[in-house]
mmCIF file of C-alpha atoms and ligand atoms in Angstrom:
data_model
loop_
_atom_site.group_PDB
_atom_site.id
_atom_site.type_symbol
_atom_site.label_atom_id
_atom_site.label_comp_id
_atom_site.label_asym_id
_atom_site.label_seq_id
_atom_site.Cartn_x
_atom_site.Cartn_y
_atom_site.Cartn_z
ATOM 1 C CA MET A 1 -59.016 -48.590 46.740
ATOM 2 C CA LYS A 2 -58.749 -49.180 42.978
ATOM 3 C CA SER A 3 -56.632 -46.798 40.905
ATOM 4 C CA ALA A 4 -57.717 -45.550 37.482
ATOM 5 C CA LEU A 5 -55.925 -43.435 34.901
ATOM 6 C CA ILE A 6 -58.109 -41.498 32.473
ATOM 7 C CA THR A 7 -56.552 -39.815 29.445
ATOM 8 C CA GLY A 8 -58.789 -37.078 28.031
ATOM 9 C CA ILE A 9 -60.197 -36.450 31.510
ATOM 10 C CA THR A 10 -60.951 -32.801 30.653
ATOM 11 C CA GLY A 11 -63.243 -33.807 27.777
ATOM 12 C CA GLN A 12 -66.966 -34.575 27.849
ATOM 13 C CA ASP A 13 -66.613 -38.311 28.499
ATOM 14 C CA GLY A 14 -63.662 -37.792 30.835
ATOM 15 C CA ALA A 15 -65.800 -35.677 33.159
ATOM 16 C CA TYR A 16 -68.682 -38.183 33.263
ATOM 17 C CA LEU A 17 -66.368 -41.167 33.653
ATOM 18 C CA ALA A 18 -64.289 -39.506 36.388
ATOM 19 C CA LYS A 19 -67.498 -38.797 38.349
ATOM 20 C CA LEU A 20 -68.674 -42.401 37.910
ATOM 21 C CA LEU A 21 -65.348 -43.828 39.117
ATOM 22 C CA LEU A 22 -65.073 -41.426 42.064
ATOM 23 C CA ASP A 23 -68.598 -42.407 43.118
ATOM 24 C CA LYS A 24 -67.482 -46.041 43.011
ATOM 25 C CA GLY A 25 -64.559 -45.242 45.331
ATOM 26 C CA TYR A 26 -61.687 -45.232 42.827
ATOM 27 C CA LYS A 27 -58.621 -43.056 43.143
ATOM 28 C CA VAL A 28 -58.796 -41.196 39.829
ATOM 29 C CA HIS A 29 -55.732 -39.913 37.968
ATOM 30 C CA GLY A 30 -56.035 -37.753 34.878
ATOM 31 C CA LEU A 31 -53.458 -37.271 32.157
ATOM 32 C CA VAL A 32 -53.696 -33.592 31.237
ATOM 33 C CA ALA A 33 -51.965 -31.898 28.324
ATOM 34 C CA ARG A 34 -50.473 -28.448 28.853
ATOM 35 C CA ARG A 35 -52.851 -25.740 27.597
ATOM 36 C CA SER A 36 -52.554 -21.941 27.789
ATOM 37 C CA SER A 37 -56.204 -21.582 28.832
ATOM 38 C CA ASP A 38 -58.388 -23.318 31.380
ATOM 39 C CA SER A 39 -59.316 -26.858 30.367
ATOM 40 C CA ARG A 40 -60.834 -28.075 33.649
ATOM 41 C CA TRP A 41 -64.217 -26.345 33.379
ATOM 42 C CA ARG A 42 -66.144 -29.589 32.899
ATOM 43 C CA LEU A 43 -64.590 -31.113 36.021
ATOM 44 C CA ARG A 44 -65.601 -27.975 37.934
ATOM 45 C CA GLU A 45 -69.156 -28.203 36.561
ATOM 46 C CA MET A 46 -69.252 -31.775 37.854
ATOM 47 C CA GLY A 47 -67.952 -30.609 41.249
ATOM 48 C CA ILE A 48 -64.977 -32.998 41.145
ATOM 49 C CA GLU A 49 -62.041 -30.776 40.140
ATOM 50 C CA GLN A 50 -60.346 -31.143 43.544
ATOM 51 C CA ASP A 51 -60.850 -34.914 43.733
ATOM 52 C CA ILE A 52 -58.517 -35.841 40.882
ATOM 53 C CA VAL A 53 -54.761 -36.426 40.797
ATOM 54 C CA TYR A 54 -53.479 -34.585 37.720
ATOM 55 C CA LEU A 55 -50.501 -35.899 35.763
ATOM 56 C CA ASP A 56 -48.935 -33.755 33.049
ATOM 57 C CA GLY A 57 -48.566 -35.449 29.697
ATOM 58 C CA ASP A 58 -49.463 -35.599 26.056
ATOM 59 C CA MET A 59 -50.455 -38.612 23.990
ATOM 60 C CA ALA A 60 -47.909 -37.579 21.364
ATOM 61 C CA ASP A 61 -45.126 -37.808 23.961
ATOM 62 C CA ALA A 62 -44.397 -41.455 24.776
ATOM 63 C CA CYS A 63 -42.210 -40.579 27.781
ATOM 64 C CA SER A 64 -44.940 -38.590 29.482
ATOM 65 C CA VAL A 65 -47.488 -41.330 28.869
ATOM 66 C CA GLN A 66 -45.103 -43.913 30.321
ATOM 67 C CA ARG A 67 -44.484 -41.736 33.386
ATOM 68 C CA ALA A 68 -48.229 -41.354 33.969
ATOM 69 C CA VAL A 69 -48.718 -45.127 33.889
ATOM 70 C CA ILE A 70 -45.859 -45.723 36.327
ATOM 71 C CA LYS A 71 -46.948 -42.951 38.714
ATOM 72 C CA SER A 72 -50.619 -43.908 38.829
ATOM 73 C CA ALA A 73 -50.027 -47.677 39.064
ATOM 74 C CA PRO A 74 -53.492 -48.125 37.604
ATOM 75 C CA ASP A 75 -55.813 -51.114 37.862
ATOM 76 C CA GLU A 76 -57.683 -49.632 34.918
ATOM 77 C CA VAL A 77 -56.706 -47.229 32.119
ATOM 78 C CA TYR A 78 -59.351 -45.470 30.024
ATOM 79 C CA ASN A 79 -57.890 -43.963 26.857
ATOM 80 C CA LEU A 80 -60.286 -41.161 25.970
ATOM 81 C CA ALA A 81 -57.743 -38.577 24.773
ATOM 82 C CA ALA A 82 -58.136 -37.628 21.134
ATOM 83 C CA GLN A 83 -58.423 -34.894 18.578
ATOM 84 C CA SER A 84 -62.079 -35.858 18.436
ATOM 85 C CA PHE A 85 -63.617 -33.327 16.041
ATOM 86 C CA VAL A 86 -64.030 -35.089 12.695
ATOM 87 C CA ALA A 87 -64.153 -31.882 10.631
ATOM 88 C CA ALA A 88 -60.828 -30.673 12.090
ATOM 89 C CA SER A 89 -59.105 -33.907 11.114
ATOM 90 C CA TRP A 90 -58.879 -32.775 7.472
ATOM 91 C CA ASP A 91 -57.086 -29.605 8.643
ATOM 92 C CA GLN A 92 -54.769 -31.494 11.028
ATOM 93 C CA PRO A 93 -54.434 -34.989 9.562
ATOM 94 C CA VAL A 94 -50.944 -35.601 10.938
ATOM 95 C CA THR A 95 -51.657 -34.449 14.508
ATOM 96 C CA THR A 96 -54.852 -36.482 14.453
ATOM 97 C CA GLY A 97 -52.924 -39.528 13.266
ATOM 98 C CA ILE A 98 -50.287 -39.163 15.969
ATOM 99 C CA VAL A 99 -52.621 -38.468 18.893
ATOM 100 C CA ASP A 100 -55.570 -40.716 17.972
ATOM 101 C CA GLY A 101 -53.508 -43.454 16.332
ATOM 102 C CA LEU A 102 -49.903 -43.740 17.501
ATOM 103 C CA GLY A 103 -50.797 -42.321 20.913
ATOM 104 C CA VAL A 104 -52.686 -45.532 21.626
ATOM 105 C CA THR A 105 -49.487 -47.509 21.054
ATOM 106 C CA HIS A 106 -47.613 -45.223 23.459
ATOM 107 C CA LEU A 107 -50.111 -46.157 26.141
ATOM 108 C CA LEU A 108 -50.312 -49.866 25.323
ATOM 109 C CA GLU A 109 -46.509 -50.142 25.299
ATOM 110 C CA ALA A 110 -46.258 -48.440 28.674
ATOM 111 C CA ILE A 111 -48.832 -50.874 30.070
ATOM 112 C CA ARG A 112 -47.136 -53.891 28.499
ATOM 113 C CA GLN A 113 -43.726 -52.942 29.882
ATOM 114 C CA PHE A 114 -44.579 -51.566 33.301
ATOM 115 C CA SER A 115 -48.068 -52.631 34.322
ATOM 116 C CA ALA A 116 -49.137 -55.754 32.427
ATOM 117 C CA GLN A 117 -52.034 -56.556 34.801
ATOM 118 C CA THR A 118 -53.709 -53.210 34.078
ATOM 119 C CA ARG A 119 -57.019 -53.390 32.244
ATOM 120 C CA PHE A 120 -57.285 -51.092 29.222
ATOM 121 C CA TYR A 121 -60.229 -49.376 27.523
ATOM 122 C CA GLN A 122 -59.869 -47.835 24.051
ATOM 123 C CA ALA A 123 -62.360 -45.183 22.908
ATOM 124 C CA SER A 124 -63.143 -46.492 19.441
ATOM 125 C CA THR A 125 -65.887 -44.990 17.343
ATOM 126 C CA SER A 126 -68.732 -45.567 14.916
ATOM 127 C CA GLU A 127 -66.822 -43.225 12.550
ATOM 128 C CA MET A 128 -64.796 -46.349 11.696
ATOM 129 C CA PHE A 129 -67.909 -47.659 9.886
ATOM 130 C CA GLY A 130 -67.992 -44.467 7.771
ATOM 131 C CA LEU A 131 -69.398 -45.502 4.417
ATOM 132 C CA ILE A 132 -71.576 -48.121 6.029
ATOM 133 C CA GLN A 133 -71.356 -51.713 4.799
ATOM 134 C CA ALA A 134 -74.509 -52.872 6.624
ATOM 135 C CA GLU A 135 -77.769 -51.066 7.354
ATOM 136 C CA GLN A 136 -77.254 -51.522 11.101
ATOM 137 C CA GLN A 137 -73.671 -51.755 12.331
ATOM 138 C CA ASP A 138 -72.436 -54.250 14.910
ATOM 139 C CA GLU A 139 -69.122 -55.863 15.936
ATOM 140 C CA HIS A 140 -69.007 -57.886 12.675
ATOM 141 C CA THR A 141 -69.633 -55.035 10.238
ATOM 142 C CA PRO A 142 -66.598 -54.254 8.024
ATOM 143 C CA PHE A 143 -65.020 -50.838 8.572
ATOM 144 C CA TYR A 144 -64.776 -48.103 5.914
ATOM 145 C CA PRO A 145 -63.568 -44.862 7.547
ATOM 146 C CA ARG A 146 -64.258 -41.599 5.701
ATOM 147 C CA SER A 147 -62.042 -39.062 7.481
ATOM 148 C CA PRO A 148 -58.450 -38.806 8.746
ATOM 149 C CA TYR A 149 -60.049 -39.088 12.202
ATOM 150 C CA GLY A 150 -61.795 -42.351 11.273
ATOM 151 C CA VAL A 151 -58.594 -43.749 9.780
ATOM 152 C CA ALA A 152 -56.521 -42.817 12.858
ATOM 153 C CA LYS A 153 -59.138 -44.332 15.176
ATOM 154 C CA LEU A 154 -59.145 -47.524 13.137
ATOM 155 C CA TYR A 155 -55.402 -47.828 13.793
ATOM 156 C CA GLY A 156 -56.075 -47.292 17.514
ATOM 157 C CA HIS A 157 -58.761 -49.964 17.415
ATOM 158 C CA TRP A 158 -56.629 -52.596 15.695
ATOM 159 C CA ILE A 159 -53.531 -51.947 17.787
ATOM 160 C CA THR A 160 -55.717 -52.542 20.848
ATOM 161 C CA VAL A 161 -56.907 -55.862 19.398
ATOM 162 C CA ASN A 162 -53.316 -56.678 18.452
ATOM 163 C CA TYR A 163 -51.900 -56.080 21.952
ATOM 164 C CA ARG A 164 -54.689 -58.207 23.397
ATOM 165 C CA GLU A 165 -53.873 -61.051 21.017
ATOM 166 C CA SER A 166 -50.063 -60.627 21.046
ATOM 167 C CA TYR A 167 -49.449 -60.111 24.756
ATOM 168 C CA GLY A 168 -52.651 -61.243 26.457
ATOM 169 C CA LEU A 169 -53.413 -57.747 27.771
ATOM 170 C CA HIS A 170 -56.896 -57.167 29.163
ATOM 171 C CA ALA A 171 -57.579 -54.613 26.409
ATOM 172 C CA SER A 172 -61.125 -53.818 25.277
ATOM 173 C CA SER A 173 -62.443 -51.483 22.658
ATOM 174 C CA GLY A 174 -65.781 -49.702 22.889
ATOM 175 C CA ILE A 175 -67.148 -48.814 19.462
ATOM 176 C CA LEU A 176 -69.319 -45.973 20.660
ATOM 177 C CA PHE A 177 -71.856 -44.170 18.531
ATOM 178 C CA ASN A 178 -72.385 -40.410 18.996
ATOM 179 C CA HIS A 179 -73.137 -39.406 22.552
ATOM 180 C CA GLU A 180 -73.922 -35.938 23.775
ATOM 181 C CA SER A 181 -74.651 -33.959 26.929
ATOM 182 C CA PRO A 182 -74.695 -30.408 28.279
ATOM 183 C CA LEU A 183 -70.885 -30.820 28.522
ATOM 184 C CA ARG A 184 -70.511 -31.510 24.789
ATOM 185 C CA GLY A 185 -68.011 -29.266 22.962
ATOM 186 C CA ILE A 186 -69.712 -26.358 21.205
ATOM 187 C CA GLU A 187 -68.336 -27.360 17.770
ATOM 188 C CA PHE A 188 -70.344 -30.610 17.632
ATOM 189 C CA VAL A 189 -73.686 -30.277 15.919
ATOM 190 C CA THR A 190 -76.035 -30.998 18.848
ATOM 191 C CA ARG A 191 -74.412 -28.402 21.129
ATOM 192 C CA LYS A 192 -74.047 -25.949 18.248
ATOM 193 C CA VAL A 193 -77.806 -26.239 17.720
ATOM 194 C CA THR A 194 -78.892 -26.059 21.379
ATOM 195 C CA ASP A 195 -76.555 -23.132 22.073
ATOM 196 C CA ALA A 196 -77.845 -21.281 18.978
ATOM 197 C CA ALA A 197 -81.506 -21.977 19.784
ATOM 198 C CA ALA A 198 -80.954 -20.567 23.289
ATOM 199 C CA ARG A 199 -79.211 -17.469 21.903
ATOM 200 C CA ILE A 200 -81.839 -16.866 19.249
ATOM 201 C CA LYS A 201 -84.604 -17.244 21.846
ATOM 202 C CA GLN A 202 -82.877 -14.665 24.047
ATOM 203 C CA GLY A 203 -82.222 -12.219 21.189
ATOM 204 C CA LYS A 204 -78.446 -12.754 21.198
ATOM 205 C CA GLN A 205 -78.140 -14.408 17.791
ATOM 206 C CA GLN A 206 -80.139 -14.079 14.558
ATOM 207 C CA GLU A 207 -79.492 -17.269 12.593
ATOM 208 C CA LEU A 208 -77.758 -20.649 12.676
ATOM 209 C CA ARG A 209 -75.488 -21.753 9.825
ATOM 210 C CA LEU A 210 -75.199 -25.510 9.332
ATOM 211 C CA GLY A 211 -73.888 -27.987 6.761
ATOM 212 C CA ASN A 212 -75.482 -31.296 5.804
ATOM 213 C CA ILE A 213 -78.657 -31.449 7.897
ATOM 214 C CA ASP A 214 -79.806 -34.633 6.155
ATOM 215 C CA ALA A 215 -76.998 -36.599 7.824
ATOM 216 C CA LYS A 216 -78.310 -39.167 10.320
ATOM 217 C CA ARG A 217 -76.762 -40.123 13.620
ATOM 218 C CA ASP A 218 -77.502 -42.597 16.410
ATOM 219 C CA TRP A 219 -77.370 -40.192 19.373
ATOM 220 C CA GLY A 220 -77.225 -41.247 23.013
ATOM 221 C CA PHE A 221 -76.401 -39.639 26.368
ATOM 222 C CA ALA A 222 -72.735 -39.548 27.473
ATOM 223 C CA GLY A 223 -73.714 -40.312 31.073
ATOM 224 C CA ASP A 224 -75.175 -43.660 29.959
ATOM 225 C CA TYR A 225 -72.223 -44.490 27.705
ATOM 226 C CA VAL A 226 -69.450 -44.161 30.320
ATOM 227 C CA GLU A 227 -71.182 -46.926 32.299
ATOM 228 C CA ALA A 228 -70.612 -49.237 29.329
ATOM 229 C CA MET A 229 -66.889 -48.342 29.385
ATOM 230 C CA TRP A 230 -66.624 -49.308 33.038
ATOM 231 C CA LEU A 231 -68.627 -52.511 32.555
ATOM 232 C CA MET A 232 -66.252 -53.653 29.779
ATOM 233 C CA LEU A 233 -63.318 -53.553 32.196
ATOM 234 C CA GLN A 234 -65.227 -55.525 34.845
ATOM 235 C CA GLN A 235 -65.534 -58.594 32.568
ATOM 236 C CA ASP A 236 -63.222 -61.585 33.025
ATOM 237 C CA THR A 237 -62.426 -61.548 29.311
ATOM 238 C CA PRO A 238 -61.563 -58.474 27.253
ATOM 239 C CA ASP A 239 -63.585 -57.900 24.084
ATOM 240 C CA ASP A 240 -65.013 -55.306 21.705
ATOM 241 C CA TYR A 241 -68.517 -53.900 22.000
ATOM 242 C CA VAL A 242 -70.796 -51.617 19.992
ATOM 243 C CA VAL A 243 -72.576 -49.081 22.211
ATOM 244 C CA ALA A 244 -75.563 -47.345 20.591
ATOM 245 C CA THR A 245 -79.277 -46.644 20.999
ATOM 246 C CA GLY A 246 -80.463 -48.386 17.807
ATOM 247 C CA ILE A 247 -82.335 -45.276 16.636
ATOM 248 C CA THR A 248 -81.062 -42.908 13.956
ATOM 249 C CA THR A 249 -82.268 -39.338 13.436
ATOM 250 C CA THR A 250 -81.435 -36.556 10.961
ATOM 251 C CA VAL A 251 -79.688 -33.367 12.056
ATOM 252 C CA ARG A 252 -82.794 -31.616 10.654
ATOM 253 C CA GLU A 253 -85.098 -33.481 13.075
ATOM 254 C CA MET A 254 -82.698 -32.814 15.944
ATOM 255 C CA CYS A 255 -82.961 -29.075 15.109
ATOM 256 C CA ARG A 256 -86.749 -29.291 15.107
ATOM 257 C CA ILE A 257 -86.783 -30.825 18.588
ATOM 258 C CA ALA A 258 -84.353 -28.260 20.019
ATOM 259 C CA PHE A 259 -86.035 -25.168 18.584
ATOM 260 C CA GLU A 260 -89.516 -26.446 19.407
ATOM 261 C CA HIS A 261 -88.464 -26.812 23.030
ATOM 262 C CA VAL A 262 -88.144 -23.020 23.232
ATOM 263 C CA GLY A 263 -91.226 -22.361 21.095
ATOM 264 C CA LEU A 264 -89.407 -21.635 17.801
ATOM 265 C CA ASP A 265 -89.525 -23.128 14.295
ATOM 266 C CA TYR A 266 -85.993 -24.045 13.167
ATOM 267 C CA ARG A 267 -86.926 -23.352 9.526
ATOM 268 C CA ASP A 268 -87.071 -19.627 10.317
ATOM 269 C CA PHE A 269 -83.445 -19.543 11.512
ATOM 270 C CA VAL A 270 -81.353 -22.354 10.007
ATOM 271 C CA LYS A 271 -79.338 -21.414 6.907
ATOM 272 C CA ILE A 272 -77.376 -23.957 4.893
ATOM 273 C CA ASP A 273 -73.736 -22.932 4.539
ATOM 274 C CA PRO A 274 -71.351 -24.863 2.239
ATOM 275 C CA ALA A 275 -68.509 -23.996 4.653
ATOM 276 C CA PHE A 276 -69.825 -26.658 7.037
ATOM 277 C CA PHE A 277 -69.965 -29.494 4.513
ATOM 278 C CA ARG A 278 -67.163 -32.069 4.793
ATOM 279 C CA PRO A 279 -64.812 -33.341 2.060
ATOM 280 C CA ALA A 280 -66.304 -36.818 2.600
ATOM 281 C CA GLU A 281 -69.453 -37.311 4.633
ATOM 282 C CA VAL A 282 -70.702 -40.130 6.831
ATOM 283 C CA GLU A 283 -74.332 -39.937 5.760
ATOM 284 C CA VAL A 284 -75.869 -42.339 8.247
ATOM 285 C CA LEU A 285 -74.937 -44.319 11.345
ATOM 286 C CA LEU A 286 -77.162 -46.777 13.168
ATOM 287 C CA GLY A 287 -75.789 -49.124 15.801
ATOM 288 C CA ASN A 288 -76.802 -52.513 17.109
ATOM 289 C CA SER A 289 -75.745 -52.828 20.754
ATOM 290 C CA ALA A 290 -77.300 -56.281 21.313
ATOM 291 C CA LYS A 291 -73.953 -57.741 22.432
ATOM 292 C CA ALA A 292 -73.337 -54.999 25.023
ATOM 293 C CA GLN A 293 -76.895 -55.483 26.270
ATOM 294 C CA ARG A 294 -76.544 -59.272 26.497
ATOM 295 C CA VAL A 295 -73.002 -59.576 27.896
ATOM 296 C CA LEU A 296 -72.587 -56.370 29.891
ATOM 297 C CA GLY A 297 -76.213 -55.927 30.931
ATOM 298 C CA TRP A 298 -75.951 -52.368 29.595
ATOM 299 C CA LYS A 299 -78.762 -50.446 27.965
ATOM 300 C CA PRO A 300 -79.342 -46.848 26.879
ATOM 301 C CA ARG A 301 -81.621 -45.067 29.350
ATOM 302 C CA THR A 302 -82.011 -41.621 27.806
ATOM 303 C CA ASP A 303 -84.022 -40.985 24.629
ATOM 304 C CA LEU A 304 -83.175 -38.173 22.205
ATOM 305 C CA ASP A 305 -86.066 -35.925 23.305
ATOM 306 C CA THR A 306 -84.945 -36.099 26.939
ATOM 307 C CA LEU A 307 -81.306 -35.566 25.951
ATOM 308 C CA ILE A 308 -82.036 -32.490 23.812
ATOM 309 C CA ARG A 309 -84.316 -31.096 26.522
ATOM 310 C CA MET A 310 -81.494 -31.508 29.076
ATOM 311 C CA MET A 311 -79.043 -29.718 26.765
ATOM 312 C CA MET A 312 -81.539 -26.942 25.911
ATOM 313 C CA ASP A 313 -82.312 -26.280 29.586
ATOM 314 C CA ALA A 314 -78.602 -26.013 30.426
ATOM 315 C CA ASP A 315 -77.900 -23.703 27.466
ATOM 316 C CA MET A 316 -80.918 -21.476 28.223
ATOM 317 C CA LYS A 317 -79.584 -20.965 31.762
ATOM 318 C CA ARG A 318 -75.991 -20.404 30.673
ATOM 319 C CA VAL A 319 -76.869 -17.932 27.898
ATOM 320 C CA ALA A 320 -79.126 -15.970 30.271
ATOM 321 C CA LYS A 321 -76.179 -15.455 32.662
ATOM 322 C CA GLU A 322 -73.823 -14.144 29.943
HETATM 323 P P1 NAP B 1 -63.568 -34.425 23.805
HETATM 324 O O1 NAP B 1 -64.598 -33.756 24.627
HETATM 325 O O2 NAP B 1 -63.089 -33.772 22.543
HETATM 326 O O3 NAP B 1 -62.299 -34.707 24.754
HETATM 327 C C1 NAP B 1 -61.052 -35.066 24.220
HETATM 328 C C2 NAP B 1 -60.038 -35.091 25.354
HETATM 329 O O4 NAP B 1 -58.758 -35.456 24.798
HETATM 330 C C3 NAP B 1 -59.819 -33.746 26.048
HETATM 331 O O5 NAP B 1 -59.609 -33.968 27.417
HETATM 332 C C4 NAP B 1 -58.528 -33.240 25.423
HETATM 333 O O6 NAP B 1 -57.797 -32.357 26.239
HETATM 334 C C5 NAP B 1 -57.780 -34.545 25.289
HETATM 335 N N1 NAP B 1 -56.648 -34.465 24.359
HETATM 336 C C6 NAP B 1 -56.658 -34.031 23.081
HETATM 337 N N2 NAP B 1 -55.428 -34.111 22.546
HETATM 338 C C7 NAP B 1 -54.622 -34.598 23.524
HETATM 339 C C8 NAP B 1 -53.240 -34.900 23.578
HETATM 340 N N3 NAP B 1 -52.442 -34.712 22.527
HETATM 341 N N4 NAP B 1 -52.740 -35.404 24.730
HETATM 342 C C9 NAP B 1 -53.541 -35.584 25.821
HETATM 343 N N5 NAP B 1 -54.856 -35.303 25.823
HETATM 344 C C10 NAP B 1 -55.394 -34.822 24.671
HETATM 345 O O7 NAP B 1 -64.035 -35.894 23.381
HETATM 346 P P2 NAP B 1 -65.199 -36.816 24.029
HETATM 347 O O8 NAP B 1 -66.464 -36.522 23.326
HETATM 348 O O9 NAP B 1 -65.119 -36.751 25.495
HETATM 349 O O10 NAP B 1 -64.738 -38.253 23.518
HETATM 350 C C11 NAP B 1 -63.856 -39.055 24.300
HETATM 351 C C12 NAP B 1 -63.205 -40.095 23.411
HETATM 352 O O11 NAP B 1 -64.203 -40.915 22.827
HETATM 353 C C13 NAP B 1 -62.409 -39.543 22.249
HETATM 354 O O12 NAP B 1 -61.313 -40.395 22.026
HETATM 355 C C14 NAP B 1 -63.368 -39.606 21.069
HETATM 356 O O13 NAP B 1 -62.656 -39.692 19.863
HETATM 357 C C15 NAP B 1 -64.109 -40.884 21.400
HETATM 358 N N6 NAP B 1 -65.478 -40.981 20.922
HETATM 359 C C16 NAP B 1 -66.368 -40.004 21.210
HETATM 360 C C17 NAP B 1 -67.690 -40.132 20.805
HETATM 361 C C18 NAP B 1 -68.707 -39.074 21.116
HETATM 362 O O14 NAP B 1 -69.764 -39.075 20.467
HETATM 363 N N7 NAP B 1 -68.475 -38.204 22.081
HETATM 364 C C19 NAP B 1 -68.084 -41.277 20.101
HETATM 365 C C20 NAP B 1 -67.133 -42.275 19.857
HETATM 366 C C21 NAP B 1 -65.843 -42.130 20.296
HETATM 367 P P3 NAP B 1 -58.086 -30.750 26.212
HETATM 368 O O15 NAP B 1 -59.355 -30.555 26.975
HETATM 369 O O16 NAP B 1 -56.913 -30.195 26.894
HETATM 370 O O17 NAP B 1 -58.196 -30.376 24.776
HETATM 371 N N1 GDD B 2 -70.188 -30.193 13.696
HETATM 372 C C1 GDD B 2 -71.090 -29.900 12.751
HETATM 373 N N2 GDD B 2 -71.361 -28.583 12.485
HETATM 374 N N3 GDD B 2 -71.729 -30.910 12.130
HETATM 375 C C2 GDD B 2 -72.666 -30.584 11.209
HETATM 376 C C3 GDD B 2 -72.989 -29.261 10.900
HETATM 377 C C4 GDD B 2 -72.292 -28.207 11.557
HETATM 378 O O1 GDD B 2 -72.510 -27.027 11.325
HETATM 379 N N4 GDD B 2 -73.967 -29.277 9.966
HETATM 380 C C5 GDD B 2 -74.246 -30.558 9.697
HETATM 381 N N5 GDD B 2 -73.445 -31.354 10.450
HETATM 382 C C6 GDD B 2 -73.414 -32.827 10.399
HETATM 383 C C7 GDD B 2 -72.027 -33.392 10.128
HETATM 384 O O2 GDD B 2 -71.690 -33.260 8.742
HETATM 385 C C8 GDD B 2 -72.220 -34.825 10.585
HETATM 386 O O3 GDD B 2 -72.821 -35.581 9.559
HETATM 387 C C9 GDD B 2 -73.232 -34.692 11.738
HETATM 388 O O4 GDD B 2 -73.775 -33.365 11.651
HETATM 389 C C10 GDD B 2 -72.620 -34.880 13.140
HETATM 390 O O5 GDD B 2 -71.470 -34.054 13.249
HETATM 391 P P1 GDD B 2 -70.708 -33.871 14.652
HETATM 392 O O6 GDD B 2 -71.668 -33.490 15.702
HETATM 393 O O7 GDD B 2 -69.562 -32.955 14.403
HETATM 394 O O8 GDD B 2 -70.233 -35.343 15.046
HETATM 395 P P2 GDD B 2 -69.568 -36.509 14.172
HETATM 396 O O9 GDD B 2 -70.624 -37.536 13.918
HETATM 397 O O10 GDD B 2 -68.826 -35.981 13.013
HETATM 398 O O11 GDD B 2 -68.476 -37.067 15.190
HETATM 399 C C11 GDD B 2 -68.793 -37.316 16.557
HETATM 400 O O12 GDD B 2 -69.252 -38.635 16.709
HETATM 401 C C12 GDD B 2 -68.278 -39.649 16.414
HETATM 402 C C13 GDD B 2 -68.963 -40.998 16.612
HETATM 403 O O13 GDD B 2 -69.723 -41.329 15.492
HETATM 404 C C14 GDD B 2 -67.535 -37.046 17.371
HETATM 405 O O14 GDD B 2 -67.862 -37.084 18.757
HETATM 406 C C15 GDD B 2 -66.461 -38.080 17.099
HETATM 407 O O15 GDD B 2 -65.367 -37.886 18.006
HETATM 408 C C16 GDD B 2 -67.082 -39.472 17.329
HETATM 409 O O16 GDD B 2 -66.121 -40.455 17.090
#
């Protein structure tokens, strides 16, 4: 039985990845930070809460990360833990830098010292492209991060490359474009929109306040994207891969799809609120995942309409029960 350690197991991707690995017969360990409120709700929703070995730890605490690596004796480590909300990274730039940046070194060092055969996946991001330097971004596009989050993630990306090149670790980095699901955190725009559309439809909310709805994102389904993570660690050679759908859509159009699904016109409810604009915006992201498709045999299977429909259906049911 293979052993895996997932940091960030209580997050959206952590839940989908844990389910995928359990289905493949892995023993799954999760590094979980101490919280005062319940953080395992996604694992419960997936029906896998009892199937995971939980290890206490925090990415900011090198000792706890080291202990988790030693205890789990992992064949594969997936580093998904992060302060992942871009907007919050301007409010907490230092925490974001420590967790999303230095935290990666804590994990890589623990692997290098105690478990050098372990294969490592780093959750890198299209936010590293930021102010885009090419119309469609791939593994060769220069980076230009636009937020403390993007900057911290760029450190995490390069330290992963550096440990691969310095010590020969099997360390790969997935440069994933936005991916969503019914388990997406409510602060991210797709979930904020589907939750609001469900509430407005059911008379529990009157309007939806948003920021820059002309921003464009390349949105895919989280369930598809965790397969790419796993595939990267099954290759003989570690490498970096862009994972994206190759289609970019405005937040405005995403709103139209969501509201239309419940028979509403978003223009009647969406209000633009300067409070949700960012100090520096990533206006457009559009990925080219040709390498992942060619080498990994991966491809996106869920289009945006289907994804939004899935999220709307889940939110309509959840809001009705409240
Ligand atoms: P998410 O839902 O925000 O999950 C983040 C996870 O990190 C949670 O389990 C959280 O624990 C954990 N965490 C936060 N701070 C921690 C700390 N100091 N120590 C230990 N754990 C900590 O994020 P996601 O959407 O699943 O994304 C997974 C990873 O992929 C992240 O690294 C993100 O930056 C990256 N990424 C995401 C996307 C995307 O579109 N989703 C795209 C590219 C890259 P709590 O639940 O206890 O807070
Ligand atoms: N969250 C949010 N809330 N975003 C809004 C709003 C709003 O009210 N109004 C407009 N937007 C715009 C943002 O300005 C941004 O351009 C876009 O919607 C998407 O915002 P988010 O859903 O918060 O995601 P993100 O693109 O900033 O970051 C996500 O994707 C990255 C990959 O590109 C996160 O999952 C990151 O962790 C991930 O790395």
